[in-house]
Coordinates of C-alpha atoms in Angstrom, one line a residue:
Chain A
M1304 CA -18.7 -189.9 -67.1
P1305 CA -20.3 -193.0 -68.4
S1306 CA -22.4 -192.4 -71.0
V1307 CA -25.6 -194.5 -69.8
Q1308 CA -25.9 -192.7 -66.6
R1309 CA -29.3 -190.9 -66.7
L1310 CA -28.9 -187.3 -66.7
E1311 CA -30.5 -185.9 -63.7
D1312 CA -28.3 -188.1 -62.0
A1313 CA -25.4 -186.5 -63.6
L1314 CA -26.3 -183.3 -63.0
T1315 CA -27.1 -184.0 -59.1
G1316 CA -23.9 -185.1 -59.0
L1317 CA -22.4 -182.4 -60.4
A1318 CA -24.3 -179.9 -58.3
G1319 CA -23.4 -181.9 -55.1
E1320 CA -19.8 -181.5 -56.0
R1321 CA -20.8 -177.7 -56.5
V1322 CA -18.8 -177.9 -59.4
T1323 CA -18.9 -174.7 -62.4
G1324 CA -18.1 -175.3 -65.8
S1325 CA -21.0 -176.6 -69.0
L1326 CA -22.2 -180.1 -69.4
K1327 CA -23.0 -180.7 -73.6
V1328 CA -26.2 -183.1 -73.8
G1329 CA -25.7 -185.6 -76.9
R1330 CA -27.5 -183.5 -79.4
A1331 CA -29.8 -181.9 -77.1
G1332 CA -28.5 -178.7 -75.3
T1333 CA -25.9 -177.5 -73.6
V1334 CA -26.0 -177.0 -69.1
Y1335 CA -23.7 -174.3 -67.6
L1336 CA -23.5 -174.4 -63.6
S1337 CA -22.5 -172.0 -61.8
G1338 CA -20.6 -173.1 -58.5
G1339 CA -23.4 -176.8 -58.3
R1340 CA -26.1 -174.0 -59.3
V1341 CA -28.0 -174.2 -63.2
T1342 CA -26.7 -170.8 -64.5
Y1343 CA -28.2 -171.2 -68.2
V1344 CA -29.6 -173.6 -70.5
E1345 CA -29.1 -173.6 -74.4
S1346 CA -31.0 -175.8 -76.9
P1347 CA -31.1 -175.9 -80.4
S1348 CA -35.4 -176.4 -80.2
T1349 CA -36.1 -172.9 -78.5
P1350 CA -34.8 -169.2 -78.7
G1351 CA -32.7 -168.0 -76.7
P1352 CA -33.5 -164.8 -75.1
R1353 CA -31.5 -162.5 -78.3
D1354 CA -33.4 -164.5 -80.9
A1355 CA -36.4 -163.6 -79.1
G1356 CA -35.4 -160.2 -80.0
T1357 CA -33.7 -156.5 -79.6
P1358 CA -34.3 -154.6 -82.4
P1359 CA -31.5 -152.8 -83.6
G1360 CA -31.2 -149.3 -82.3
E1361 CA -32.9 -150.0 -78.8
P1362 CA -30.9 -149.5 -75.3
P1363 CA -28.9 -152.4 -73.6
P1364 CA -30.9 -154.2 -71.7
T1365 CA -31.6 -153.4 -68.4
E1366 CA -30.3 -155.6 -65.5
G1367 CA -33.8 -157.2 -64.8
E1368 CA -34.1 -157.5 -68.5
L1369 CA -31.1 -159.7 -68.6
Q1370 CA -32.5 -161.7 -65.5
L1371 CA -35.6 -162.1 -67.1
G1372 CA -33.9 -163.3 -70.3
V1373 CA -32.3 -165.5 -69.0
L1374 CA -35.0 -166.9 -66.8
G1375 CA -37.3 -167.6 -70.2
A1376 CA -34.3 -169.1 -72.4
T1377 CA -33.1 -171.4 -69.9
M1378 CA -36.7 -173.2 -68.2
D1379 CA -38.1 -173.2 -71.8
A1380 CA -34.7 -174.7 -73.1
A1381 CA -34.3 -176.7 -70.1
F1382 CA -38.0 -179.0 -70.6
F1383 CA -35.9 -180.1 -74.5
V1384 CA -32.5 -181.2 -72.3
L1385 CA -33.4 -182.2 -69.6
A1386 CA -35.8 -184.3 -71.0
A1387 CA -33.4 -185.9 -73.5
T1388 CA -32.6 -190.0 -73.3
G1389 CA -29.8 -191.4 -73.9
A1390 CA -27.5 -188.6 -75.4
R1391 CA -23.5 -188.4 -74.5
H1392 CA -22.7 -185.8 -71.3
R1393 CA -19.3 -184.4 -71.4
F1394 CA -19.0 -182.0 -69.1
T1395 CA -16.0 -179.2 -69.3
E1396 CA -14.4 -177.7 -66.4
G1397 CA -14.9 -173.6 -65.9
E1398 CA -17.2 -173.6 -69.5
R1399 CA -19.2 -170.1 -68.9
H1400 CA -22.0 -169.3 -71.3
R1401 CA -20.9 -166.1 -73.3
Y1402 CA -24.2 -164.3 -71.7
G1403 CA -22.7 -164.7 -68.2
D1404 CA -24.8 -165.4 -65.4
H1405 CA -27.6 -163.6 -64.4
W1406 CA -29.8 -167.0 -62.2
Y1407 CA -29.2 -169.4 -60.2
F1408 CA -31.8 -172.5 -60.8
D1409 CA -31.1 -175.3 -58.4
V1410 CA -30.5 -178.7 -60.5
P1411 CA -33.4 -180.6 -58.5
A1412 CA -35.9 -177.4 -58.4
L1413 CA -35.6 -177.4 -62.8
F1414 CA -35.9 -181.2 -63.5
Q1415 CA -39.5 -180.2 -61.2
E1416 CA -40.1 -177.6 -63.3
C1417 CA -39.9 -179.7 -66.5
R1418 CA -42.1 -182.1 -65.0
R1419 CA -45.1 -180.2 -64.5
R1420 CA -44.3 -178.0 -67.4
R1421 CA -45.1 -181.6 -69.6
A1422 CA -47.9 -181.9 -66.8
R1423 CA -49.7 -179.4 -68.1
L1424 CA -49.4 -179.7 -71.6
D1425 CA -50.8 -183.2 -70.7
Q1426 CA -53.7 -181.5 -68.9
V1427 CA -54.1 -179.0 -71.3
W1428 CA -54.9 -181.7 -74.1
P1429 CA -53.7 -185.3 -73.7
H1430 CA -52.0 -185.6 -76.6
P1431 CA -48.1 -185.9 -76.3
E1432 CA -47.8 -186.4 -81.0
A1433 CA -49.1 -183.0 -81.6
D1434 CA -46.0 -181.8 -80.0
S1435 CA -43.4 -183.3 -82.6
R1436 CA -45.8 -182.8 -85.8
P1437 CA -46.2 -180.6 -88.2
V1438 CA -49.1 -178.7 -87.9
L1439 CA -52.9 -178.0 -89.2
L1440 CA -55.0 -176.9 -88.7
A1441 CA -58.7 -177.6 -89.4
P1442 CA -60.4 -175.2 -92.1
R1443 CA -64.1 -174.8 -90.5
T1444 CA -65.1 -175.0 -86.4
T1445 CA -68.7 -175.3 -85.5
A1446 CA -67.7 -173.7 -82.1
Q1447 CA -70.1 -170.3 -82.5
R1448 CA -66.5 -167.5 -81.6
V1449 CA -62.2 -168.8 -81.3
V1450 CA -61.0 -166.2 -78.6
L1451 CA -56.8 -166.9 -79.1
T1452 CA -53.7 -165.7 -77.3
P1453 CA -51.3 -164.1 -79.2
V1454 CA -49.6 -166.9 -79.3
Q1455 CA -51.7 -169.1 -81.3
W1456 CA -52.5 -165.6 -83.3
E1457 CA -48.9 -166.2 -84.6
V1458 CA -49.6 -169.9 -85.0
L1459 CA -52.1 -169.8 -86.7
L1460 CA -50.2 -167.1 -89.3
G1461 CA -47.1 -169.6 -89.5
A1462 CA -48.7 -172.7 -89.9
D1463 CA -47.9 -173.9 -93.3
G1464 CA -48.8 -177.4 -93.0
T1465 CA -45.0 -178.6 -92.6
A1466 CA -43.9 -176.5 -90.1
T1467 CA -44.1 -178.6 -86.7
P1468 CA -44.5 -176.9 -83.1
L1469 CA -40.8 -176.4 -82.5
D1470 CA -40.2 -175.0 -86.7
L1471 CA -43.0 -172.9 -85.8
A1472 CA -40.9 -171.1 -82.1
R1473 CA -37.8 -170.4 -84.3
R1474 CA -39.4 -169.0 -87.0
L1475 CA -41.4 -166.8 -84.5
G1476 CA -39.2 -165.9 -82.0
R1477 CA -41.5 -167.1 -79.5
P1478 CA -40.7 -170.3 -76.6
A1479 CA -40.8 -172.5 -77.9
Y1480 CA -43.1 -174.4 -74.5
A1481 CA -45.2 -171.2 -75.2
V1482 CA -45.8 -172.7 -78.9
L1483 CA -46.3 -175.7 -77.4
L1484 CA -49.1 -175.0 -75.5
A1485 CA -50.8 -173.1 -77.8
V1486 CA -50.9 -176.0 -80.5
R1487 CA -52.2 -178.2 -77.7
R1488 CA -55.2 -176.0 -76.5
F1489 CA -55.5 -175.5 -80.1
G1490 CA -56.7 -179.1 -80.5
A1491 CA -58.4 -179.0 -77.0
A1492 CA -60.3 -176.5 -78.7
G1493 CA -61.1 -178.8 -81.7
L1494 CA -59.4 -176.5 -84.3
L1495 CA -56.4 -179.3 -85.2
R1496 CA -57.2 -181.5 -88.0
E1497 CA -55.9 -184.8 -88.0
P1498 CA -52.4 -185.5 -90.7
P1499 CA -54.2 -187.3 -93.7
S1500 CA -54.4 -190.8 -93.3
G1501 CA -51.6 -191.8 -95.2
T1502 CA -48.7 -190.6 -92.5
P1503 CA -51.4 -192.0 -89.1
V1504 CA -47.9 -193.5 -87.4
T1505 CA -47.5 -191.4 -85.2
G1506 CA -50.4 -190.5 -83.8
V1507 CA -50.5 -194.9 -83.8
G1508 CA -47.5 -194.6 -82.1
E1509 CA -48.7 -192.6 -79.4
L1510 CA -51.4 -193.4 -78.8
P1511 CA -50.7 -195.8 -75.7
K1512 CA -50.0 -192.7 -74.0
R1513 CA -53.1 -191.7 -73.4
A1514 CA -54.9 -194.9 -73.3
G1515 CA -51.5 -196.2 -71.1
R1516 CA -53.4 -197.5 -68.7
A1517 CA -52.9 -200.7 -69.5
R1518 CA -49.4 -200.3 -72.0
P1519 CA -47.4 -198.2 -70.0
Y1520 CA -45.0 -197.0 -72.8
A1521 CA -42.0 -195.0 -71.5
D1522 CA -42.2 -192.0 -73.3
R1523 CA -41.9 -189.7 -70.9
S1524 CA -39.2 -192.1 -69.4
S1525 CA -36.9 -189.1 -70.5
A1526 CA -38.9 -186.6 -67.7
P1527 CA -40.4 -189.2 -65.2
A1528 CA -43.3 -187.4 -64.1
R1529 CA -43.0 -188.1 -60.5
P1530 CA -45.0 -186.3 -58.2
P1531 CA -43.3 -184.1 -56.2
E1532 CA -40.7 -185.4 -53.9
S1533 CA -41.3 -182.7 -51.4
G1534 CA -42.0 -179.9 -50.9
S1535 CA -39.4 -177.8 -50.3
S1536 CA -37.3 -177.8 -54.1
A1537 CA -40.8 -176.9 -54.8
E1538 CA -40.1 -173.3 -53.1
A1539 CA -36.7 -172.3 -54.7
M1540 CA -36.6 -171.5 -58.3
N1541 CA -32.8 -170.7 -57.5
G1542 CA -30.9 -169.7 -55.0
Q1543 CA -32.5 -166.2 -54.6
V1544 CA -36.3 -166.9 -53.9
R1545 CA -37.5 -165.9 -50.2
A1546 CA -38.8 -168.1 -49.2
A1547 CA -39.5 -167.1 -45.6
E1548 CA -40.2 -170.8 -45.1
P1549 CA -40.1 -174.2 -47.1
G1550 CA -43.8 -175.2 -46.3
P1551 CA -43.8 -179.1 -46.4
R1552 CA -46.7 -179.2 -48.7
S1553 CA -46.3 -179.4 -51.8
G1554 CA -49.3 -177.8 -53.5
Q1555 CA -49.4 -179.0 -56.7
G1556 CA -51.5 -181.5 -56.0
A1557 CA -52.8 -183.4 -58.7
A1558 CA -52.1 -180.4 -61.0
A1559 CA -48.4 -181.1 -61.1
Q1560 CA -49.4 -185.6 -61.7
P1561 CA -50.3 -186.2 -65.7
G1562 CA -52.2 -189.1 -66.1
P1563 CA -51.7 -193.1 -65.9
E1564 CA -48.9 -192.9 -67.7
A1565 CA -46.9 -191.3 -65.5
R1566 CA -46.2 -193.2 -62.9
P1567 CA -42.8 -194.3 -61.7
G1568 CA -41.4 -197.4 -61.8
T1569 CA -43.2 -198.2 -64.5
A1570 CA -40.3 -200.9 -66.5
P1571 CA -40.3 -198.9 -69.5
A1572 CA -40.5 -200.9 -72.5
P1573 CA -37.0 -200.7 -74.6
Q1574 CA -37.9 -199.0 -77.7
A1575 CA -39.9 -196.9 -77.0
G1576 CA -36.5 -194.9 -74.8
T1577 CA -35.0 -193.3 -77.9
E1578 CA -38.6 -191.9 -79.1
P1579 CA -37.6 -189.0 -76.8
E1580 CA -35.0 -188.3 -77.8
A1581 CA -35.2 -188.8 -81.8
E1582 CA -38.2 -186.1 -81.9
R1583 CA -37.7 -183.7 -78.6
G1584 CA -33.5 -184.2 -78.7
T1585 CA -33.0 -183.4 -81.9
G1586 CA -36.0 -180.5 -82.3
T1587 CA -35.5 -182.7 -86.0
T1588 CA -39.1 -183.0 -87.7
P1589 CA -39.0 -187.1 -88.2
G1590 CA -41.5 -186.9 -91.1
P1591 CA -44.1 -190.1 -90.7
G1592 CA -41.4 -192.6 -92.2
E1593 CA -38.9 -191.7 -89.4
A1594 CA -41.0 -191.8 -87.3
T1595 CA -41.8 -195.4 -87.6
E1596 CA -38.4 -197.0 -87.7
A1597 CA -38.1 -195.2 -84.2
L1598 CA -41.0 -196.6 -83.3
P1599 CA -40.3 -200.6 -84.4
G1600 CA -42.1 -203.4 -82.7
L1601 CA -46.2 -201.3 -82.2
G1602 CA -47.6 -202.9 -84.9
L1603 CA -47.7 -199.7 -86.8
G1604 CA -48.6 -199.2 -90.5
V1605 CA -52.4 -201.5 -89.9
P1606 CA -52.8 -201.8 -85.9
A1607 CA -53.7 -205.6 -85.7
V1608 CA -57.1 -205.0 -84.9
S1609 CA -57.2 -207.1 -80.6
G1610 CA -60.0 -205.0 -79.6
D1611 CA -58.7 -203.4 -76.6
S1612 CA -58.0 -200.1 -74.8
T1613 CA -55.8 -198.8 -77.5
D1614 CA -57.6 -200.2 -80.4
V1615 CA -60.7 -198.8 -79.1
S1616 CA -58.9 -195.6 -78.7
V1617 CA -57.8 -196.2 -82.4
L1618 CA -61.7 -196.1 -84.2
I1619 CA -62.8 -193.1 -81.0
R1620 CA -60.4 -191.1 -82.8
L1621 CA -60.0 -191.8 -86.0
R1622 CA -64.3 -191.4 -85.6
D1623 CA -63.6 -188.2 -84.3
A1624 CA -61.6 -187.0 -87.4
L1625 CA -63.5 -188.4 -89.4
E1626 CA -66.5 -185.7 -88.1
R1627 CA -64.4 -182.4 -88.0
L1628 CA -63.5 -183.5 -91.5
L1629 CA -67.8 -183.6 -92.4
Chain B
M835 CA -31.9 -149.3 -63.0
L836 CA -33.6 -153.0 -61.1
D837 CA -33.0 -156.4 -60.9
I838 CA -35.6 -159.1 -60.0
E839 CA -34.3 -158.6 -56.2
D840 CA -34.9 -154.4 -56.6
C841 CA -38.2 -154.7 -58.2
L842 CA -39.5 -157.0 -55.4
T843 CA -37.9 -155.6 -52.7
D844 CA -39.8 -151.8 -54.0
I845 CA -42.6 -154.3 -54.6
L846 CA -42.5 -154.7 -51.0
A847 CA -42.0 -151.3 -50.3
I848 CA -45.9 -150.7 -50.5
P849 CA -48.3 -149.6 -48.0
G850 CA -49.9 -152.7 -46.7
A851 CA -47.8 -155.5 -49.1
L852 CA -48.2 -158.7 -47.4
D853 CA -47.4 -161.4 -50.5
A854 CA -45.2 -160.2 -53.5
L855 CA -44.4 -162.8 -56.4
V856 CA -42.5 -162.5 -59.8
I857 CA -43.9 -164.9 -62.4
E858 CA -42.9 -166.3 -65.3
D859 CA -46.1 -166.7 -67.5
T860 CA -45.7 -168.6 -69.7
G861 CA -45.2 -172.3 -68.0
G862 CA -46.7 -170.5 -64.9
T863 CA -43.2 -170.9 -62.9
A864 CA -42.8 -169.1 -59.8
V865 CA -39.2 -167.3 -60.3
A866 CA -39.0 -164.9 -57.2
M867 CA -40.7 -164.2 -53.7
G868 CA -41.4 -161.8 -51.1
R869 CA -42.2 -162.3 -47.6
A870 CA -45.0 -165.1 -48.2
S871 CA -47.0 -166.5 -45.7
A872 CA -45.8 -169.7 -44.2
Q873 CA -49.4 -171.3 -46.3
L874 CA -48.3 -170.1 -49.4
D875 CA -46.8 -172.5 -51.8
P876 CA -45.6 -169.8 -54.4
Q877 CA -45.4 -173.1 -57.9
A878 CA -48.8 -174.0 -56.7
A879 CA -49.9 -169.9 -56.2
A880 CA -48.1 -168.8 -59.9
G881 CA -49.7 -171.6 -61.7
A882 CA -53.1 -170.0 -60.9
L883 CA -52.6 -166.4 -60.5
S884 CA -51.4 -167.5 -64.0
R885 CA -54.8 -169.4 -65.3
T886 CA -56.5 -166.1 -62.4
L887 CA -55.1 -163.5 -65.7
H888 CA -55.7 -165.9 -68.6
A889 CA -59.2 -167.0 -67.6
T890 CA -60.5 -163.0 -66.6
I891 CA -58.2 -161.8 -70.3
D892 CA -60.3 -163.8 -71.6
G893 CA -64.5 -163.5 -70.0
L894 CA -63.5 -159.8 -71.3
A895 CA -61.9 -160.2 -74.5
V896 CA -65.6 -162.0 -74.9
A897 CA -67.2 -159.3 -73.2
S898 CA -65.6 -155.8 -74.5
P899 CA -67.5 -154.4 -77.8
A900 CA -64.4 -155.1 -80.3
G901 CA -63.1 -158.8 -79.0
T902 CA -60.2 -158.7 -78.2
V903 CA -58.8 -156.5 -74.7
R904 CA -55.0 -155.4 -73.8
V905 CA -55.1 -155.4 -69.7
E906 CA -53.2 -152.9 -67.4
D907 CA -53.3 -155.0 -64.4
V908 CA -56.0 -157.1 -63.0
I909 CA -57.7 -155.3 -59.5
V910 CA -59.5 -158.0 -56.9
T911 CA -60.1 -157.6 -53.8
S912 CA -61.6 -160.5 -50.9
D913 CA -62.0 -161.5 -47.7
Q914 CA -58.1 -162.1 -47.7
G915 CA -56.9 -159.0 -49.2
H916 CA -56.6 -156.5 -52.5
H917 CA -54.7 -158.1 -55.1
L918 CA -52.7 -157.4 -58.0
L919 CA -51.6 -158.5 -60.5
R920 CA -49.7 -156.7 -63.5
P921 CA -49.0 -158.5 -66.7
L922 CA -45.8 -157.8 -67.7
E923 CA -43.9 -157.1 -71.7
T924 CA -40.2 -158.1 -71.7
P925 CA -38.6 -156.9 -74.6
L926 CA -36.2 -160.5 -74.1
T927 CA -38.0 -163.1 -73.0
G928 CA -41.9 -163.8 -73.3
P929 CA -44.7 -162.1 -70.5
V930 CA -44.0 -161.5 -66.4
L931 CA -46.5 -160.5 -64.2
L932 CA -45.7 -159.0 -61.3
Y933 CA -48.3 -160.2 -58.7
L934 CA -48.7 -158.1 -54.5
R935 CA -51.4 -158.5 -52.1
L936 CA -52.2 -156.1 -49.7
D937 CA -53.7 -155.4 -46.2
L938 CA -57.8 -154.3 -46.3
E939 CA -56.8 -152.2 -44.4
R940 CA -53.5 -151.0 -44.6
A941 CA -53.8 -150.6 -47.9
N942 CA -54.1 -147.5 -50.6
L943 CA -55.4 -149.2 -53.1
A944 CA -54.9 -146.4 -56.2
L945 CA -51.2 -145.0 -54.2
A946 CA -50.3 -149.3 -54.7
R947 CA -51.4 -149.6 -57.8
H948 CA -49.5 -146.5 -58.5
R949 CA -45.5 -148.0 -57.4
L950 CA -46.8 -151.0 -59.0
R951 CA -46.6 -149.6 -62.2
A952 CA -44.1 -147.8 -61.4
A953 CA -41.8 -151.1 -60.5
A954 CA -42.4 -152.6 -62.9
S955 CA -42.0 -150.4 -65.9
R956 CA -38.0 -149.2 -63.7
L957 CA -38.2 -153.3 -64.1
T958 CA -37.6 -153.1 -67.8
A959 CA -36.6 -149.4 -67.9
R960 CA -39.7 -148.5 -70.1

């Protein structure tokens, strides 16, 4: 299988051939198919259902629990594995996951779900850089009251200034996507602290994503957040869904469509294509230095101020960060 | 012991049941649905119901003397029926929501609530 093939094309092809086997996606993880439908996705970045914890001595899980566990773990892992770009794919005919088949996901629905989840993160707080850098919580808040979700509570206790959201997800045994969401919510609530001024690299590099009108970087080329193409694929996460009929409306409306940077067909900036693989695909946590290397040619370190919208965004963010420190 | 499909079948057997959804709460994703009216988009509904539950929980947490709250279920009556939402903690994965919409005329709300709870507990065998 040519490694240059897009993962979505590769999986769509395998689904069309109704194959059974496993597709290894570089170091990002593995997709298991049965009869052309996805039965499981695993990723080293995300905890599987076992890691999410059946305490010893508990009765064995019921079929319902197994199904729910496989469902949750697969959608969590798919969010990272299906976003991997530039990874080599290797298909192994006939290989099945040791959990067996408990649930079936249609390939297009799984991709659509991943796009929807990514859009939802940006809806909460449009700062993708928060997904990969250490979680730094503000020491104080001006809010009179803060309401936390249980995952936020655990993140709050677990954040040690060096752990990234994916590190925390592994430590807490929580779905990685739930931790990303918790951290974005902290950001939206003004409870995140900016990284120290010595390491603004990731943030600066990521900024064009937010201010991306003028310069659409292909940061999400891995999971191009296209508008839903058809309502029917959104209807069913799996073949068992008893949708009465696949209504024609996609229904997600604006909610499913993230910011302007996610338009399909925008020319991918070549240098940005390596980045999601670096930070999401492998689950490594790029330090500031590595991030610099992953984002060449963006004028890192000292941004050249030219008054364009990107620089203005940098200044606004710096100002916000300084105000938060006061 | 029930799987998700059996659980849905049980829920839809509740007198007056109109729509039912099983929702993965972390992503707000519909994982299974039953007998939905043709106009219902399960994915849009799942996301919206997940937000509804969390908005309710947030509001009740602030309004509670303790400042925290553990919601067992949410019941809203509208012109479209009775809406029941039940969050479900499962040991192997994140939270799951069960949603049931009931006919205003035909449903017995107390019975439906009891049977939804029973279906939920059989799904996780707790």
